[in-house]
Short mmCIF file of C-alpha atoms in Angstrom, two decimals:
data_model
loop_
_atom_site.label_atom_id
_atom_site.label_comp_id
_atom_site.label_asym_id
_atom_site.label_seq_id
_atom_site.Cartn_x
_atom_site.Cartn_y
_atom_site.Cartn_z
CA UNK A 1 29.51 -71.20 -10.88
CA UNK A 2 29.89 -67.67 -8.80
CA UNK A 3 26.50 -65.60 -8.72
CA UNK A 4 27.75 -62.53 -10.66
CA UNK A 5 27.29 -65.18 -13.71
CA UNK A 6 24.12 -67.21 -12.71
CA UNK A 7 22.78 -63.43 -10.97
CA UNK A 8 19.68 -62.49 -8.52
CA UNK A 9 16.81 -65.10 -8.54
CA UNK A 10 13.44 -64.24 -9.58
CA UNK A 11 11.87 -63.57 -5.70
CA UNK A 12 8.21 -65.10 -5.11
CA UNK A 13 5.69 -62.43 -3.84
CA UNK A 14 7.44 -60.69 -7.86
CA UNK A 15 5.69 -64.14 -8.73
CA UNK A 16 2.94 -63.11 -6.49
CA UNK A 17 2.17 -58.61 -8.01
CA UNK A 18 1.95 -61.33 -12.22
CA UNK A 19 -0.90 -62.90 -10.74
CA UNK A 20 -2.39 -59.88 -10.49
CA UNK A 21 -1.19 -58.51 -13.74
CA UNK A 22 -2.47 -61.19 -15.82
CA UNK A 23 -5.50 -60.42 -14.18
CA UNK A 24 -5.40 -56.54 -15.52
CA UNK A 25 -3.51 -58.09 -19.00
CA UNK A 26 -6.34 -60.45 -19.58
CA UNK A 27 -9.30 -58.03 -19.77
CA UNK A 28 -7.31 -55.90 -22.35
CA UNK A 29 -7.80 -59.20 -24.59
CA UNK A 30 -11.68 -59.10 -23.58
CA UNK A 31 -11.94 -55.81 -24.34
CA UNK A 32 -10.31 -56.54 -28.01
CA UNK A 33 -13.29 -59.92 -27.84
CA UNK A 34 -16.25 -57.35 -27.23
CA UNK A 35 -15.77 -54.68 -29.69
CA UNK A 36 -13.44 -56.96 -32.47
CA UNK A 37 -12.58 -53.59 -34.17
CA UNK A 38 -9.77 -51.72 -34.96
CA UNK A 39 -11.17 -49.25 -32.42
CA UNK A 40 -10.95 -51.99 -30.12
CA UNK A 41 -7.54 -52.78 -30.28
CA UNK A 42 -6.94 -48.77 -29.46
CA UNK A 43 -8.73 -48.36 -26.56
CA UNK A 44 -6.83 -51.95 -25.52
CA UNK A 45 -3.50 -50.70 -26.79
CA UNK A 46 -4.20 -47.07 -23.90
CA UNK A 47 -5.14 -49.21 -21.40
CA UNK A 48 -2.18 -51.83 -21.27
CA UNK A 49 0.49 -49.55 -22.22
CA UNK A 50 0.60 -48.22 -18.62
CA UNK A 51 -0.10 -51.14 -17.14
CA UNK A 52 2.63 -52.54 -19.08
CA UNK A 53 5.27 -49.53 -17.71
CA UNK A 54 3.24 -50.42 -13.64
CA UNK A 55 4.79 -53.98 -13.75
CA UNK A 56 8.24 -52.97 -15.86
CA UNK A 57 9.00 -50.09 -12.48
CA UNK A 58 8.49 -53.02 -9.94
CA UNK A 59 10.88 -55.42 -12.14
CA UNK A 60 13.57 -52.75 -12.31
CA UNK A 61 12.56 -51.65 -8.04
CA UNK A 62 14.17 -55.65 -6.85
CA UNK A 63 16.59 -55.52 -10.25
CA UNK A 64 18.38 -53.11 -8.90
CA UNK A 65 17.76 -52.70 -5.16
CA UNK A 66 15.66 -56.17 -3.99
CA UNK A 67 17.28 -58.66 -1.97
CA UNK A 68 13.44 -60.10 -1.17
CA UNK A 69 13.25 -58.61 2.48
CA UNK A 70 10.35 -57.29 5.07
CA UNK A 71 10.30 -53.93 3.64
CA UNK A 72 10.24 -54.39 0.07
CA UNK A 73 7.86 -57.71 0.22
CA UNK A 74 5.33 -55.06 1.77
CA UNK A 75 5.86 -52.16 -0.69
CA UNK A 76 5.24 -55.02 -3.52
CA UNK A 77 1.91 -56.77 -2.09
CA UNK A 78 0.89 -53.30 -1.30
CA UNK A 79 1.71 -52.39 -5.03
CA UNK A 80 -0.65 -56.11 -5.94
CA UNK A 81 -4.00 -53.35 -4.82
CA UNK A 82 -4.11 -50.69 -7.29
CA UNK A 83 -3.37 -53.51 -9.57
CA UNK A 84 -6.31 -54.79 -8.99
CA UNK A 85 -8.90 -51.62 -9.08
CA UNK A 86 -7.14 -50.94 -12.13
CA UNK A 87 -7.97 -54.47 -13.76
CA UNK A 88 -12.07 -54.53 -12.44
CA UNK A 89 -12.00 -50.71 -13.33
CA UNK A 90 -10.69 -51.69 -17.61
CA UNK A 91 -13.55 -52.04 -19.09
CA UNK A 92 -15.25 -48.92 -17.23
CA UNK A 93 -12.32 -47.09 -18.43
CA UNK A 94 -12.69 -48.85 -21.93
CA UNK A 95 -16.36 -47.21 -21.97
CA UNK A 96 -14.58 -43.66 -21.45
CA UNK A 97 -15.46 -43.91 -17.68
CA UNK A 98 -11.94 -43.98 -16.30
CA UNK A 99 -11.96 -41.79 -13.60
CA UNK A 100 -10.79 -44.66 -10.77
CA UNK A 101 -8.44 -46.52 -12.89
CA UNK A 102 -6.69 -43.10 -13.64
CA UNK A 103 -6.59 -42.11 -9.70
CA UNK A 104 -6.02 -46.31 -9.44
CA UNK A 105 -2.55 -45.81 -12.23
CA UNK A 106 -1.72 -43.01 -9.50
CA UNK A 107 -1.73 -44.78 -6.51
CA UNK A 108 0.94 -47.85 -8.67
CA UNK A 109 2.93 -44.90 -9.33
CA UNK A 110 2.96 -43.29 -5.63
CA UNK A 111 4.04 -46.77 -4.17
CA UNK A 112 6.95 -47.22 -5.87
CA UNK A 113 7.46 -43.55 -5.09
CA UNK A 114 7.95 -44.84 -2.28
CA UNK A 115 9.63 -47.68 -2.69
CA UNK A 116 12.34 -45.78 -4.43
CA UNK A 117 13.17 -43.71 -2.07
CA UNK A 118 12.61 -45.86 1.15
CA UNK A 119 15.44 -46.96 -1.26
CA UNK A 120 17.33 -44.23 -0.49
CA UNK A 121 20.50 -42.92 -2.30
CA UNK A 122 20.43 -42.73 -6.41
CA UNK A 123 17.28 -44.08 -6.05
CA UNK A 124 16.04 -41.10 -4.80
CA UNK A 125 16.34 -39.57 -7.74
CA UNK A 126 14.10 -42.27 -9.86
CA UNK A 127 11.70 -42.26 -6.49
CA UNK A 128 11.38 -38.12 -7.64
CA UNK A 129 10.57 -39.03 -11.49
CA UNK A 130 7.70 -41.19 -10.08
CA UNK A 131 6.33 -38.67 -7.80
CA UNK A 132 5.18 -37.19 -10.69
CA UNK A 133 3.85 -39.44 -12.32
CA UNK A 134 1.42 -39.81 -9.66
CA UNK A 135 0.41 -36.01 -9.38
CA UNK A 136 0.35 -36.01 -13.99
CA UNK A 137 -1.75 -39.52 -13.21
CA UNK A 138 -4.37 -37.83 -10.83
CA UNK A 139 -4.72 -34.25 -12.33
CA UNK A 140 -5.17 -36.57 -15.78
CA UNK A 141 -8.42 -38.29 -13.81
CA UNK A 142 -10.06 -34.88 -14.30
CA UNK A 143 -8.63 -33.20 -17.15
CA UNK A 144 -10.67 -33.85 -21.11
CA UNK A 145 -9.50 -36.80 -23.37
CA UNK A 146 -6.83 -34.86 -25.35
CA UNK A 147 -5.37 -33.43 -22.31
CA UNK A 148 -5.51 -36.92 -20.79
CA UNK A 149 -3.51 -38.95 -23.72
CA UNK A 150 -1.25 -35.78 -23.42
CA UNK A 151 -0.14 -36.26 -20.06
CA UNK A 152 -0.44 -39.94 -19.54
CA UNK A 153 2.83 -38.95 -22.77
CA UNK A 154 4.41 -37.27 -20.66
CA UNK A 155 5.01 -39.17 -17.15
CA UNK A 156 5.42 -42.68 -19.42
CA UNK A 157 8.26 -41.02 -21.63
CA UNK A 158 9.61 -39.30 -17.95
CA UNK A 159 9.29 -42.51 -15.40
CA UNK A 160 11.25 -44.58 -19.10
CA UNK A 161 13.82 -42.00 -18.86
CA UNK A 162 14.40 -41.83 -14.63
CA UNK A 163 14.30 -45.92 -15.03
CA UNK A 164 17.48 -46.73 -17.35
CA UNK A 165 18.04 -43.61 -19.49
CA UNK A 166 19.64 -41.44 -17.60
CA UNK A 167 23.60 -42.41 -17.94
CA UNK A 168 23.80 -42.89 -21.46
CA UNK A 169 25.58 -38.92 -21.18
CA UNK A 170 27.34 -40.28 -18.42
CA UNK A 171 28.88 -43.48 -20.71
CA UNK A 172 30.54 -41.11 -22.61
CA UNK A 173 31.17 -39.05 -20.42
CA UNK A 174 33.83 -41.38 -18.79
CA UNK A 175 35.84 -43.08 -21.21
CA UNK A 176 37.08 -39.44 -21.74
CA UNK A 177 34.98 -38.84 -25.30
CA UNK A 178 33.26 -36.00 -27.00
CA UNK A 179 30.02 -36.43 -27.18
CA UNK A 180 28.98 -36.84 -30.90
CA UNK A 181 25.88 -37.88 -32.90
CA UNK A 182 25.22 -40.72 -35.49
CA UNK A 183 23.72 -43.67 -35.12
CA UNK A 184 26.57 -46.13 -34.45
CA UNK A 185 28.05 -43.74 -31.79
CA UNK A 186 24.50 -44.25 -29.64
CA UNK A 187 24.57 -47.71 -30.42
CA UNK A 188 27.74 -48.54 -28.95
CA UNK A 189 27.34 -46.20 -25.40
CA UNK A 190 24.22 -48.62 -25.10
CA UNK A 191 27.02 -51.21 -25.10
CA UNK A 192 29.52 -50.35 -22.96
CA UNK A 193 28.86 -50.88 -18.82
CA UNK A 194 28.11 -48.05 -17.47
CA UNK A 195 29.41 -45.79 -14.94
CA UNK A 196 28.28 -46.31 -12.26
CA UNK A 197 28.42 -49.73 -11.43
CA UNK A 198 25.20 -49.31 -9.25
CA UNK A 199 23.65 -48.70 -11.76
CA UNK A 200 24.61 -51.80 -13.87
CA UNK A 201 21.15 -54.11 -14.41
CA UNK A 202 21.31 -57.76 -13.71
CA UNK A 203 21.14 -59.23 -16.75
CA UNK A 204 20.14 -62.93 -15.51
CA UNK A 205 16.85 -62.01 -13.46
CA UNK A 206 16.33 -59.44 -16.42
CA UNK A 207 15.66 -62.45 -18.53
CA UNK A 208 13.70 -64.59 -16.28
CA UNK A 209 11.32 -61.78 -15.39
CA UNK A 210 10.48 -60.78 -18.60
CA UNK A 211 10.49 -64.45 -19.70
CA UNK A 212 8.30 -65.34 -17.34
CA UNK A 213 6.36 -62.52 -17.80
CA UNK A 214 6.28 -63.70 -21.32
CA UNK A 215 5.37 -67.10 -19.63
CA UNK A 216 1.37 -66.07 -18.63
CA UNK A 217 0.28 -64.56 -21.24
CA UNK A 218 0.99 -66.89 -24.18
CA UNK A 219 -0.43 -68.26 -21.59
CA UNK A 220 -3.16 -66.20 -22.64
CA UNK A 221 -3.44 -67.52 -26.24
CA UNK A 222 -4.31 -70.88 -24.40
CA UNK A 223 -6.81 -69.46 -21.94
CA UNK A 224 -8.31 -68.70 -25.86
CA UNK A 225 -8.29 -71.77 -27.44
CA UNK A 226 -9.45 -73.50 -24.00
CA UNK A 227 -12.39 -70.39 -23.15
CA UNK A 228 -13.46 -70.95 -26.87
CA UNK A 229 -13.67 -74.91 -26.46
CA UNK A 230 -16.02 -74.54 -23.52
CA UNK A 231 -18.39 -72.26 -24.19
CA UNK A 232 -18.80 -74.16 -28.15
CA UNK A 233 -22.05 -74.97 -28.38
CA UNK A 234 -21.60 -76.87 -31.83
CA UNK A 235 -20.85 -80.69 -31.29
CA UNK A 236 -17.68 -81.87 -31.15
CA UNK A 237 -17.06 -81.08 -35.27
CA UNK A 238 -13.20 -81.62 -37.03
CA UNK A 239 -13.46 -78.16 -37.09
CA UNK A 240 -13.66 -77.41 -33.98
CA UNK A 241 -10.87 -80.00 -33.03
CA UNK A 242 -8.75 -78.35 -36.60
CA UNK A 243 -9.83 -75.39 -34.48
CA UNK A 244 -8.97 -76.63 -31.25
CA UNK A 245 -5.64 -78.58 -32.76
CA UNK A 246 -4.45 -75.14 -34.10
CA UNK A 247 -4.98 -72.47 -31.84
CA UNK A 248 -2.39 -74.89 -29.04
CA UNK A 249 0.02 -75.52 -31.91
CA UNK A 250 -0.11 -71.83 -32.41
CA UNK A 251 0.74 -70.88 -29.28
CA UNK A 252 3.95 -73.40 -28.82
CA UNK A 253 5.54 -72.51 -32.26
CA UNK A 254 5.38 -68.56 -30.67
CA UNK A 255 6.79 -69.72 -27.26
CA UNK A 256 9.94 -72.19 -29.32
CA UNK A 257 10.01 -68.65 -30.82
CA UNK A 258 11.00 -66.89 -28.08
CA UNK A 259 12.24 -69.75 -25.47
CA UNK A 260 15.22 -71.01 -28.26
CA UNK A 261 15.99 -67.51 -30.32
CA UNK A 262 14.77 -64.17 -28.59
CA UNK A 263 15.72 -65.55 -24.65
CA UNK A 264 19.11 -66.39 -24.56
CA UNK A 265 20.60 -63.82 -27.30
CA UNK A 266 18.88 -60.97 -25.84
CA UNK A 267 20.17 -62.01 -22.50
CA UNK A 268 23.56 -62.70 -23.79
CA UNK A 269 23.81 -59.06 -25.82
CA UNK A 270 22.62 -57.49 -22.24
CA UNK A 271 25.73 -59.70 -20.81
CA UNK A 272 27.49 -58.40 -22.81
CA UNK A 273 27.03 -54.33 -22.21
CA UNK A 274 27.58 -55.09 -18.29
CA UNK A 275 23.83 -54.61 -17.50
CA UNK A 276 24.06 -50.73 -19.36
CA UNK A 277 20.38 -49.63 -18.44
CA UNK A 278 19.70 -47.75 -21.65
CA UNK A 279 19.53 -51.70 -23.84
CA UNK A 280 17.85 -53.33 -21.52
CA UNK A 281 15.31 -50.80 -22.18
CA UNK A 282 15.52 -51.37 -25.33
CA UNK A 283 15.37 -54.52 -25.25
CA UNK A 284 13.16 -55.48 -23.02
CA UNK A 285 11.09 -52.55 -21.12
CA UNK A 286 9.99 -50.97 -24.30
CA UNK A 287 11.34 -53.40 -26.59
CA UNK A 288 9.41 -55.98 -25.09
CA UNK A 289 6.13 -54.08 -24.83
CA UNK A 290 4.76 -54.51 -28.95
CA UNK A 291 5.19 -58.28 -28.39
CA UNK A 292 3.55 -58.67 -25.28
CA UNK A 293 0.77 -56.91 -26.26
CA UNK A 294 1.52 -58.84 -30.11
CA UNK A 295 0.88 -61.70 -27.94
CA UNK A 296 -2.85 -60.65 -26.07
CA UNK A 297 -3.89 -59.18 -30.36
CA UNK A 298 -3.39 -63.10 -31.06
CA UNK A 299 -5.75 -64.11 -28.29
CA UNK A 300 -8.57 -61.98 -28.72
CA UNK A 301 -8.65 -63.44 -32.34
CA UNK A 302 -8.13 -66.96 -31.64
CA UNK A 303 -10.87 -66.43 -29.27
CA UNK A 304 -13.16 -65.20 -31.81
CA UNK A 305 -12.77 -67.13 -34.79
CA UNK A 306 -12.93 -70.43 -32.75
CA UNK A 307 -16.68 -69.16 -30.88
CA UNK A 308 -17.91 -68.81 -34.18
CA UNK A 309 -18.62 -66.70 -37.52
CA UNK A 310 -15.97 -64.19 -36.56
CA UNK A 311 -15.44 -60.86 -37.58
CA UNK A 312 -12.86 -58.81 -40.67
CA UNK A 313 -10.51 -58.15 -37.90
CA UNK A 314 -10.56 -61.27 -36.43
CA UNK A 315 -8.10 -63.67 -38.95
CA UNK A 316 -6.33 -59.92 -39.38
CA UNK A 317 -5.72 -60.09 -35.25
CA UNK A 318 -4.25 -62.54 -35.90
CA UNK A 319 -1.48 -62.29 -38.50
CA UNK A 320 -0.63 -58.99 -37.21
CA UNK A 321 -0.13 -60.42 -34.29
CA UNK A 322 1.94 -63.15 -34.97
CA UNK A 323 4.04 -60.31 -37.37
CA UNK A 324 4.02 -57.52 -34.93
CA UNK A 325 5.55 -60.74 -32.63
CA UNK A 326 8.10 -61.46 -34.58
CA UNK A 327 9.57 -58.34 -35.50
CA UNK A 328 9.56 -57.36 -31.70
CA UNK A 329 11.56 -59.83 -30.83
CA UNK A 330 13.79 -59.72 -33.42
CA UNK A 331 13.65 -62.95 -33.82
CA UNK A 332 14.02 -62.86 -37.78
CA UNK A 333 17.66 -61.37 -37.46
CA UNK A 334 20.35 -63.52 -39.51
CA UNK A 335 24.14 -63.29 -37.80
CA UNK A 336 26.75 -62.99 -40.72
CA UNK A 337 26.53 -65.53 -43.38
CA UNK A 338 22.69 -63.66 -44.41
CA UNK A 339 23.38 -60.97 -46.26
CA UNK A 340 19.89 -60.45 -47.71
CA UNK A 341 17.96 -60.34 -43.83
CA UNK A 342 16.08 -56.99 -43.94
CA UNK A 343 14.73 -57.61 -46.78
CA UNK A 344 13.94 -61.37 -46.20
CA UNK A 345 12.22 -60.04 -42.90
CA UNK A 346 10.37 -57.13 -44.85
CA UNK A 347 9.34 -60.49 -46.94
CA UNK A 348 8.68 -62.79 -43.95
CA UNK A 349 6.70 -59.83 -42.43
CA UNK A 350 4.92 -59.28 -45.08
CA UNK A 351 3.75 -62.79 -45.93
CA UNK A 352 2.06 -63.65 -42.46
CA UNK A 353 0.12 -60.13 -42.57
CA UNK A 354 -1.14 -60.89 -45.39
CA UNK A 355 -2.44 -64.39 -44.39
CA UNK A 356 -5.13 -63.31 -43.33
CA UNK A 357 -6.21 -63.43 -47.77
CA UNK A 358 -6.92 -66.44 -47.00
CA UNK A 359 -9.96 -65.37 -45.20
CA UNK A 360 -12.58 -66.07 -49.03
CA UNK A 361 -10.62 -68.58 -49.77
CA UNK A 362 -11.29 -70.85 -46.91
CA UNK A 363 -12.69 -70.71 -43.34
CA UNK A 364 -11.75 -68.58 -40.91
CA UNK A 365 -11.05 -71.75 -39.20
CA UNK A 366 -8.07 -71.82 -41.49
CA UNK A 367 -6.43 -68.68 -42.01
CA UNK A 368 -6.13 -69.52 -37.60
CA UNK A 369 -4.84 -73.71 -38.94
CA UNK A 370 -2.75 -71.65 -42.13
CA UNK A 371 -1.07 -69.34 -39.21
CA UNK A 372 -0.42 -72.30 -37.12
CA UNK A 373 1.75 -73.73 -39.65
CA UNK A 374 3.01 -70.57 -40.95
CA UNK A 375 4.73 -70.05 -37.09
CA UNK A 376 6.25 -73.53 -37.04
CA UNK A 377 8.48 -72.93 -39.99
CA UNK A 378 9.40 -69.84 -38.84
CA UNK A 379 10.22 -71.86 -35.39
CA UNK A 380 12.09 -74.02 -37.33
CA UNK A 381 14.29 -70.85 -39.20
CA UNK A 382 14.91 -69.58 -35.98
CA UNK A 383 16.27 -72.94 -34.21
CA UNK A 384 18.66 -72.91 -37.39
CA UNK A 385 20.73 -69.79 -37.17
CA UNK A 386 20.09 -69.49 -33.62
CA UNK A 387 23.37 -71.03 -32.81
CA UNK A 388 25.34 -68.26 -35.30
CA UNK A 389 23.46 -65.70 -33.51
CA UNK A 390 25.14 -66.34 -30.82
CA UNK A 391 28.22 -66.96 -32.17
CA UNK A 392 28.59 -63.38 -33.56
CA UNK A 393 27.10 -61.58 -30.09
CA UNK A 394 30.23 -63.54 -28.26
CA UNK A 395 32.36 -61.91 -31.37
CA UNK A 396 31.17 -58.67 -32.29
CA UNK A 397 27.95 -57.61 -30.31
CA UNK A 398 28.17 -53.92 -31.80
CA UNK A 399 27.95 -55.32 -35.54
CA UNK A 400 25.27 -57.43 -34.07
CA UNK A 401 23.23 -54.60 -31.97
CA UNK A 402 23.88 -53.02 -35.26
CA UNK A 403 22.53 -55.63 -37.57
CA UNK A 404 19.33 -55.68 -35.02
CA UNK A 405 18.51 -51.81 -35.44
CA UNK A 406 18.22 -52.47 -39.37
#
């Protein structure tokens, strides 16, 4: 099998970087456990997004330019330092004392700017974007809330642009086409190889990298189950065992749904595009943001439910998190033999959220049990549909991608 088919392997230093990142995302889960209201959910999400894009920056750095040399290892190791500071200061930032957290985010961007500048060539343009983000994040530490959010949004949007969206227009120009508006043309452009081969994304490495991160985030659900079991004051009664088993079955079903359906299909679509970076943004960097945070939300909900008397928001964290996970991973996209795809997906997503309405009828542990059973049923469904979806990708990537985007 050729190196082009196998793709680049994930390096050991990237796995070490993930150890620091998992500490940071674990802190965002804890925010929702401490403040199990939608306000706590909003703060956790707001702090998770800039951490997520910092991690994406290092993924793209190695995907396009990494050769696991000493200098690049040092850049990744240097990035762990401000990430660790940001993780420690996450709770302080959630409480309104975010100066150190924000400066740590600026430090991560500074390391990325230096790393891309060291790579040279067209990567210096990306380095300039991260330099601008460094200034924006550092400046946001000294301005009030609304202005801070504005600077964060500006920094994150332009990071996404310089990393993955730069050559969408170049692809059309290379093909000799006049720029045309419309959704179909935009999707068609995303499925063409990039105009510059140097901007091609390594599909195998990207799929493995994000798959490993999903494993780490699924670990948060497992830790929530185990931690609640260890901290339980009551004996090992029926409720205890049912909650423990339901949480573990839910985590296993989430794993099955992603790695049976979403992971192979995402990689197949990206390979069919010739490594188009705009498509990589849609499928991975931006596309995995919602399911990644959904796993943390479910972890917080499961922890609250299994620890005793849970607030009302806990069951909504579990069921709403599962719905967001299904939507974000595109697990329910159907193949062309089933024409009622979009209405069916909408109905399944709505039914998943509404499992929380069972709470007046059964216990919170019962809701988790019902959610786990529902997730198992959906895992069986996506397993049945995945072979047909893979055939659709191979036969007509554009038609499949239009269906997934609908």
